[in-house]
PDB file of C-alpha atoms in Angstrom:
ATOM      1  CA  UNK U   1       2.942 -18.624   4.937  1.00 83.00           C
ATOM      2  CA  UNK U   2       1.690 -16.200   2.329  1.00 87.00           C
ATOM      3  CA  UNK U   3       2.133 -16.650  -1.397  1.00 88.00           C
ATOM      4  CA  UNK U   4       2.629 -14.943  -4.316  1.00 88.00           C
ATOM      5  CA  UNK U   5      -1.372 -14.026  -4.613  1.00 91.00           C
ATOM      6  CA  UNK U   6      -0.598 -12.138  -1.330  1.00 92.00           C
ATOM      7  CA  UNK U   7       1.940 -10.596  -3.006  1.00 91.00           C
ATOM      8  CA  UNK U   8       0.346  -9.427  -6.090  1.00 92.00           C
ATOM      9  CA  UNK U   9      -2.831  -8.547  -3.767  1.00 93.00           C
ATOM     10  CA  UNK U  10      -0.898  -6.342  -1.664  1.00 92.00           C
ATOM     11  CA  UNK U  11       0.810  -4.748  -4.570  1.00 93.00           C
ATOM     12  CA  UNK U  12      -2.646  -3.615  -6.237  1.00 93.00           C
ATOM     13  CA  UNK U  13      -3.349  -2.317  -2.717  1.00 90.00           C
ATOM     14  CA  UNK U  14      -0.356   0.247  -2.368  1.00 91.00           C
ATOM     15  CA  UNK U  15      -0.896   1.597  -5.907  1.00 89.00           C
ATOM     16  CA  UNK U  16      -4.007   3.306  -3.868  1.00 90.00           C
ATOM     17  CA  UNK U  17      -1.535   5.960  -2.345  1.00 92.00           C
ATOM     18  CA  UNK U  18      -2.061   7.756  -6.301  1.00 90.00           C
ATOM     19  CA  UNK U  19      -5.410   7.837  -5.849  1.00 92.00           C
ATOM     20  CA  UNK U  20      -5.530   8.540  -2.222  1.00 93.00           C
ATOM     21  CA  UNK U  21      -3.114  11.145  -3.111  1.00 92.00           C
ATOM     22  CA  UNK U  22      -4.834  12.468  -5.698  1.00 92.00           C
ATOM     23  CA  UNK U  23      -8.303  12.722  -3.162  1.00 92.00           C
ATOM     24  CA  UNK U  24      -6.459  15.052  -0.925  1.00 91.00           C
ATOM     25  CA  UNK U  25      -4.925  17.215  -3.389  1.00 88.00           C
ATOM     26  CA  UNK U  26      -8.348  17.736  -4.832  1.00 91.00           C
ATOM     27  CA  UNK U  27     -10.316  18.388  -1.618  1.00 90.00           C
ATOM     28  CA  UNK U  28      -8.081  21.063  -0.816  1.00 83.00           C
ATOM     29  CA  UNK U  29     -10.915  23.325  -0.436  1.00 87.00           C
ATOM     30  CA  UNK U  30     -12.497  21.511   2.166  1.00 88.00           C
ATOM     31  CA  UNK U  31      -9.660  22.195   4.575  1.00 86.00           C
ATOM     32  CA  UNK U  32     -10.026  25.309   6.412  1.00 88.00           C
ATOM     33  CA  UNK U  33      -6.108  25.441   6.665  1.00 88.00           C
ATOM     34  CA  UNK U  34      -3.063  24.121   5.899  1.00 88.00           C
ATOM     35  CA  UNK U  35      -2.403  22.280   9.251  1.00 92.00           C
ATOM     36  CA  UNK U  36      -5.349  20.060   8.241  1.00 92.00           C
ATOM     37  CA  UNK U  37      -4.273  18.960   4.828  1.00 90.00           C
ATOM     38  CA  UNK U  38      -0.715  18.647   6.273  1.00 92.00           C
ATOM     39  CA  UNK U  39      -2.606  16.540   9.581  1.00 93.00           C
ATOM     40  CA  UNK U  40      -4.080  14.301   6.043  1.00 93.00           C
ATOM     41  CA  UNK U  41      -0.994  13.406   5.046  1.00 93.00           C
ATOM     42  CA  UNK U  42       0.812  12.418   7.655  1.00 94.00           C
ATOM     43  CA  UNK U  43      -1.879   9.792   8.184  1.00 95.00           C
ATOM     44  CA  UNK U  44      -1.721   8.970   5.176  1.00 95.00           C
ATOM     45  CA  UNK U  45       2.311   8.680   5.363  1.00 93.00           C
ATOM     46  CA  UNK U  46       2.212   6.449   8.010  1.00 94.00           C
ATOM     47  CA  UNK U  47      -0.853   4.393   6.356  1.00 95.00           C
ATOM     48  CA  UNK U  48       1.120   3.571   3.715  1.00 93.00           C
ATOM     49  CA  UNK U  49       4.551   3.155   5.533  1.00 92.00           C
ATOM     50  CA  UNK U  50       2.604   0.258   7.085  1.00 93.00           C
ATOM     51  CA  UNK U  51       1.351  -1.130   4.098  1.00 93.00           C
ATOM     52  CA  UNK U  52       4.396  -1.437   2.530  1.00 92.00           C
ATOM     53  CA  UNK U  53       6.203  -2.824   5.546  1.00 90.00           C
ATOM     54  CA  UNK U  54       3.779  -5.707   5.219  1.00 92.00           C
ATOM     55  CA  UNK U  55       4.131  -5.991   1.264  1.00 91.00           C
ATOM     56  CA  UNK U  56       7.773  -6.068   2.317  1.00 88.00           C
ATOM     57  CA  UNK U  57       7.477  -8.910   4.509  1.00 88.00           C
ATOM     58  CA  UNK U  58       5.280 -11.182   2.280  1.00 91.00           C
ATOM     59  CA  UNK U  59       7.941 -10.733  -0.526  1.00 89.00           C
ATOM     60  CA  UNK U  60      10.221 -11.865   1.991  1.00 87.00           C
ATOM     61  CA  UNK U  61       7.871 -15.103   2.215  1.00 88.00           C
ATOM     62  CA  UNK U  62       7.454 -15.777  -1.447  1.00 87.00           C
ATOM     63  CA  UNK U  63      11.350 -15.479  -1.552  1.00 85.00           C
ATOM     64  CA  UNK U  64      12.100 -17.611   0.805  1.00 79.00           C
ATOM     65  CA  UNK U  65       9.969 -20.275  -0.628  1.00 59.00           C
ATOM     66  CA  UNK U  66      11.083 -22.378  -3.216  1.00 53.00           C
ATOM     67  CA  UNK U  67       9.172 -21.419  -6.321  1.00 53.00           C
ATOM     68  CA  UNK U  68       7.980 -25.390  -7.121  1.00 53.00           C
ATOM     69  CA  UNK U  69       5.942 -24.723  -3.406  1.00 55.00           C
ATOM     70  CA  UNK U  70       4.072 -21.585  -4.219  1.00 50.00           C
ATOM     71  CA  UNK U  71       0.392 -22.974  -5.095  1.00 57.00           C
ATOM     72  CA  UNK U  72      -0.971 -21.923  -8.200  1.00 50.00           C
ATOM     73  CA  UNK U  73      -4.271 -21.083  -6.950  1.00 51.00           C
ATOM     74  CA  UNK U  74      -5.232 -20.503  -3.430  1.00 48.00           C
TER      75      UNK U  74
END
């Protein structure tokens, strides 16, 4: 059963959608046309619509756990 370091672990990780973001908008120019950047995103959509499912479901896990269980440290 995950914990609440999972938690805060996979919360750092889906902040990356700014920068990832932020890497497409500014390669722009490497795409010869818009199909491609719109092809980027998509993954990237779907990258992070699985990321946050899984967040989703470990915050499920540290809920359902009484809070004198979750370990300190792991």
């Amino acid at each position: 059963m995950k914990n609440r370091f999972d938690l805060e672990q996979e919360i750092m990780d889906c902040w990356g959608v700014v920068d990832d973001i932020d890497t497409i908008y500014h390669a722009e120019h490497l795409y010869e046309n818009t199909d491609e950047m719109q092809n980027a995103l998509l993954g990237l959509k779907t990258l992070y619509r699985l990321k946050f499912e899984k967040l989703f479901n470990t915050f499920e896990d540290c809920v359902g756990q009484p809070f004198s269980k979750v370990p300190l440290y792991s």
